[in-house]
Each structure stands twice: as structure tokens, then as C-alpha cells.
Amino acid sequence: MQKADKVAELISKCMQARDMAYCPYSHFPVGAAILTADGAIITGCNVENASYGLTVCAERTAIQRAVVEGHRQFTAIAVTCDVKDRFVGPCGACRQVLVEFGSNWTVYLTKPDGTYKETTLGELLPLAFSPEDLAK
Ligand code: THU
């Protein structure tokens, strides 16, 4: 499959995941789709809770699913929400959780119409604290 087709699939799947969001409190659905090094796509949506602080973001839902399914190497993530007039990035907590698995990911910040801004995790979280920093 061509790279452009894979990106289109990733974008499409993050929008499908957004439609599954459980967000009765914020009414702010978010979808994420992670592309693994071996070409699999794993999705996530935000899952809120009546105890608000227990909410899990779409990106973290996706990475936790991916790890459970045996993936630890990732090349890209697409994220989308319902904001139409600008590109919205992952929250700081999610950036940190993603960087656990490297900073060399492409990140596609995706609007509801499918247009996207391409960046990298390294750009979104410069000078990150990462597993290498634990080496004594
Ligand atoms: N949210 C995400 O799913 N990902 C982010 O990166 C930012 C915020 C969710 C959490 C909450 O359910 C809703 O968006 C509003 O903050």
C-alpha cells in the first residue's frame, strides 16, 4: 500500500474512533489512530468518568490498546476532534505518554473535514523526559 493510502486510512480511522467517544460531561469527542511499525492501526477515543479526573484521553486509550495487542514500535498518530477552525494538538500528559515509545513519530492533527497538519512528537514535546534519562 502507498504511504498516501496509509495516511488516508489513519485519518479515516481516527475520525471513526472519535465517533465512539464517551464524553457525556465535556461533549468534546476526540479520536486517535496509531500506526505501528508493522503497519497495524490501533484506535482510541476519550472515555470520561463521573469522577472527572479519571477521564482517559483518546491518545492514551489508543496506546494502551496497542501495547496490550503486542505493539511497542510506532511511526505515526492521527488525532481529531470537532474543532473546525484550527488544528488541535494532544494534551501535555498524552505527549509524555507517547514519548515513552520514542519521539520520532509523525503526528497528524486532523480537522473534522479530514484536512491535517503534519508535525512530529519531538516538535510537540522538545527536551522531553524519556526512558533514556533514567540511565544512571
Ligand atoms: N481529550 C483527549 O481525549 N485528548 C487530548 O489530547 C485532549 C483532551 C479529551 C479529554 C476530555 O474527555 C475532553 O477531551 C475534554 O478535555
mmCIF file of C-alpha atoms and ligand atoms in Angstrom:
data_model
loop_
_atom_site.group_PDB
_atom_site.id
_atom_site.type_symbol
_atom_site.label_atom_id
_atom_site.label_comp_id
_atom_site.label_asym_id
_atom_site.label_seq_id
_atom_site.Cartn_x
_atom_site.Cartn_y
_atom_site.Cartn_z
ATOM 1 C CA MET A 1 0.000 0.000 0.000
ATOM 2 C CA GLN A 2 1.239 3.513 -0.831
ATOM 3 C CA LYS A 3 2.150 5.856 2.017
ATOM 4 C CA ALA A 4 -0.606 8.306 0.991
ATOM 5 C CA ASP A 5 -3.179 5.498 1.228
ATOM 6 C CA LYS A 6 -1.947 4.539 4.691
ATOM 7 C CA VAL A 7 -2.181 8.148 5.875
ATOM 8 C CA ALA A 8 -5.699 8.403 4.457
ATOM 9 C CA GLU A 9 -6.645 5.200 6.291
ATOM 10 C CA LEU A 10 -5.129 6.520 9.529
ATOM 11 C CA ILE A 11 -7.076 9.779 9.222
ATOM 12 C CA SER A 12 -10.299 7.938 8.422
ATOM 13 C CA LYS A 13 -9.878 5.592 11.393
ATOM 14 C CA CYS A 14 -9.199 8.396 13.868
ATOM 15 C CA MET A 15 -12.450 10.025 12.755
ATOM 16 C CA GLN A 16 -14.337 6.744 13.189
ATOM 17 C CA ALA A 17 -12.824 6.433 16.683
ATOM 18 C CA ARG A 18 -13.933 9.991 17.529
ATOM 19 C CA ASP A 19 -17.495 8.894 16.772
ATOM 20 C CA MET A 20 -17.165 6.289 19.548
ATOM 21 C CA ALA A 21 -16.076 8.789 22.219
ATOM 22 C CA TYR A 22 -17.770 8.538 25.604
ATOM 23 C CA CYS A 23 -17.864 12.188 26.641
ATOM 24 C CA PRO A 24 -21.175 12.974 28.398
ATOM 25 C CA TYR A 25 -19.541 15.679 30.557
ATOM 26 C CA SER A 26 -17.368 17.684 28.169
ATOM 27 C CA HIS A 27 -19.261 16.920 24.954
ATOM 28 C CA PHE A 28 -15.815 17.118 23.361
ATOM 29 C CA PRO A 29 -15.218 13.901 21.410
ATOM 30 C CA VAL A 30 -11.652 13.024 20.459
ATOM 31 C CA GLY A 31 -10.393 10.192 18.267
ATOM 32 C CA ALA A 32 -6.885 8.841 17.807
ATOM 33 C CA ALA A 33 -5.361 6.261 15.478
ATOM 34 C CA ILE A 34 -1.833 4.934 15.909
ATOM 35 C CA LEU A 35 0.183 3.414 13.068
ATOM 36 C CA THR A 36 2.522 0.672 14.255
ATOM 37 C CA ALA A 37 5.908 -0.107 12.690
ATOM 38 C CA ASP A 38 4.434 -3.246 11.129
ATOM 39 C CA GLY A 39 1.524 -1.381 9.546
ATOM 40 C CA ALA A 40 -1.300 -2.092 12.006
ATOM 41 C CA ILE A 41 -3.668 0.692 13.031
ATOM 42 C CA ILE A 42 -4.918 0.846 16.619
ATOM 43 C CA THR A 43 -7.578 3.361 17.585
ATOM 44 C CA GLY A 44 -8.780 5.059 20.751
ATOM 45 C CA CYS A 45 -11.355 7.582 21.908
ATOM 46 C CA ASN A 46 -11.711 9.583 25.094
ATOM 47 C CA VAL A 47 -13.559 7.771 27.863
ATOM 48 C CA GLU A 48 -14.875 10.113 30.551
ATOM 49 C CA ASN A 49 -15.978 9.345 34.090
ATOM 50 C CA ALA A 50 -18.405 10.847 36.598
ATOM 51 C CA SER A 51 -15.309 11.283 38.758
ATOM 52 C CA TYR A 52 -13.955 13.706 36.149
ATOM 53 C CA GLY A 53 -10.269 13.246 36.877
ATOM 54 C CA LEU A 54 -10.457 9.599 35.886
ATOM 55 C CA THR A 55 -11.135 10.519 32.274
ATOM 56 C CA VAL A 56 -8.747 8.920 29.802
ATOM 57 C CA CYS A 57 -7.830 10.766 26.617
ATOM 58 C CA ALA A 58 -8.164 9.229 23.171
ATOM 59 C CA GLU A 59 -4.406 9.053 22.623
ATOM 60 C CA ARG A 60 -3.787 7.159 25.850
ATOM 61 C CA THR A 61 -6.677 4.776 25.203
ATOM 62 C CA ALA A 62 -5.083 4.003 21.839
ATOM 63 C CA ILE A 63 -1.557 3.459 23.150
ATOM 64 C CA GLN A 64 -2.748 1.212 25.941
ATOM 65 C CA ARG A 65 -4.732 -0.868 23.490
ATOM 66 C CA ALA A 66 -1.711 -1.055 21.193
ATOM 67 C CA VAL A 67 0.607 -2.274 23.942
ATOM 68 C CA VAL A 68 -1.877 -4.925 25.054
ATOM 69 C CA GLU A 69 -2.027 -6.115 21.463
ATOM 70 C CA GLY A 70 1.755 -6.563 21.419
ATOM 71 C CA HIS A 71 2.911 -3.349 19.701
ATOM 72 C CA ARG A 72 5.761 -1.214 21.008
ATOM 73 C CA GLN A 73 7.088 0.427 17.886
ATOM 74 C CA PHE A 74 5.116 3.235 16.357
ATOM 75 C CA THR A 75 5.556 5.544 13.414
ATOM 76 C CA ALA A 76 2.558 7.880 13.459
ATOM 77 C CA ILE A 77 -0.570 9.009 15.242
ATOM 78 C CA ALA A 78 -3.575 10.906 13.884
ATOM 79 C CA VAL A 79 -5.752 12.825 16.311
ATOM 80 C CA THR A 80 -9.028 14.568 15.678
ATOM 81 C CA CYS A 81 -11.846 16.373 17.483
ATOM 82 C CA ASP A 82 -14.789 18.524 16.415
ATOM 83 C CA VAL A 83 -12.902 21.828 16.268
ATOM 84 C CA LYS A 84 -13.265 23.063 12.690
ATOM 85 C CA ASP A 85 -11.284 26.284 12.520
ATOM 86 C CA ARG A 86 -7.841 25.230 13.774
ATOM 87 C CA PHE A 87 -5.581 22.257 14.334
ATOM 88 C CA VAL A 88 -5.729 20.907 17.896
ATOM 89 C CA GLY A 89 -2.793 19.051 19.452
ATOM 90 C CA PRO A 90 -2.646 16.282 22.073
ATOM 91 C CA CYS A 91 -2.594 17.400 25.715
ATOM 92 C CA GLY A 92 0.704 17.505 27.572
ATOM 93 C CA ALA A 93 0.017 14.304 29.502
ATOM 94 C CA CYS A 94 -0.597 12.395 26.275
ATOM 95 C CA ARG A 95 2.572 13.799 24.687
ATOM 96 C CA GLN A 96 4.536 12.423 27.630
ATOM 97 C CA VAL A 97 2.853 9.011 27.419
ATOM 98 C CA LEU A 98 3.553 8.797 23.679
ATOM 99 C CA VAL A 99 7.214 9.798 24.082
ATOM 100 C CA GLU A 100 7.735 6.721 26.262
ATOM 101 C CA PHE A 101 7.847 4.921 22.899
ATOM 102 C CA GLY A 102 10.155 7.392 21.134
ATOM 103 C CA SER A 103 9.914 10.927 19.797
ATOM 104 C CA ASN A 104 10.276 10.047 16.140
ATOM 105 C CA TRP A 105 6.567 9.778 15.421
ATOM 106 C CA THR A 106 4.723 11.720 12.770
ATOM 107 C CA VAL A 107 1.657 13.412 14.261
ATOM 108 C CA TYR A 108 -1.308 14.338 12.074
ATOM 109 C CA LEU A 109 -3.500 16.982 13.725
ATOM 110 C CA THR A 110 -6.743 16.445 11.885
ATOM 111 C CA LYS A 111 -9.803 18.660 11.414
ATOM 112 C CA PRO A 112 -13.296 17.162 11.026
ATOM 113 C CA ASP A 113 -13.147 17.742 7.247
ATOM 114 C CA GLY A 114 -10.109 15.436 7.042
ATOM 115 C CA THR A 115 -7.512 18.139 6.407
ATOM 116 C CA TYR A 116 -4.469 17.808 8.599
ATOM 117 C CA LYS A 117 -1.281 19.491 9.810
ATOM 118 C CA GLU A 118 1.734 17.213 9.929
ATOM 119 C CA THR A 119 4.211 17.556 12.773
ATOM 120 C CA THR A 120 6.309 15.265 14.959
ATOM 121 C CA LEU A 121 6.194 14.243 18.574
ATOM 122 C CA GLY A 122 9.696 15.679 19.001
ATOM 123 C CA GLU A 123 8.388 19.068 17.881
ATOM 124 C CA LEU A 124 5.385 18.837 20.184
ATOM 125 C CA LEU A 125 7.454 17.837 23.234
ATOM 126 C CA PRO A 126 11.002 19.202 22.958
ATOM 127 C CA LEU A 127 13.574 18.290 25.627
ATOM 128 C CA ALA A 128 11.259 15.557 26.869
ATOM 129 C CA PHE A 129 11.954 13.388 29.861
ATOM 130 C CA SER A 130 12.249 9.885 28.427
ATOM 131 C CA PRO A 131 13.350 6.360 29.410
ATOM 132 C CA GLU A 132 16.975 7.158 28.457
ATOM 133 C CA ASP A 133 17.044 9.797 31.181
ATOM 134 C CA LEU A 134 16.674 7.100 33.827
ATOM 135 C CA ALA A 135 20.137 5.718 32.955
ATOM 136 C CA LYS A 136 22.496 6.491 35.834
HETATM 137 N N1 THU B 1 -9.010 14.943 25.421
HETATM 138 C C1 THU B 1 -8.440 13.944 24.704
HETATM 139 O O1 THU B 1 -9.047 12.881 24.506
HETATM 140 N N2 THU B 1 -7.204 14.127 24.217
HETATM 141 C C2 THU B 1 -6.467 15.269 24.378
HETATM 142 O O2 THU B 1 -5.317 15.302 23.975
HETATM 143 C C3 THU B 1 -7.080 16.432 24.992
HETATM 144 C C4 THU B 1 -8.351 16.196 25.706
HETATM 145 C C5 THU B 1 -10.352 14.740 25.973
HETATM 146 C C6 THU B 1 -10.384 14.617 27.473
HETATM 147 C C7 THU B 1 -11.811 15.033 27.758
HETATM 148 O O3 THU B 1 -12.650 13.892 27.634
HETATM 149 C C8 THU B 1 -12.155 16.008 26.659
HETATM 150 O O4 THU B 1 -11.175 15.819 25.647
HETATM 151 C C9 THU B 1 -12.156 17.471 27.093
HETATM 152 O O5 THU B 1 -10.983 17.802 27.749
#
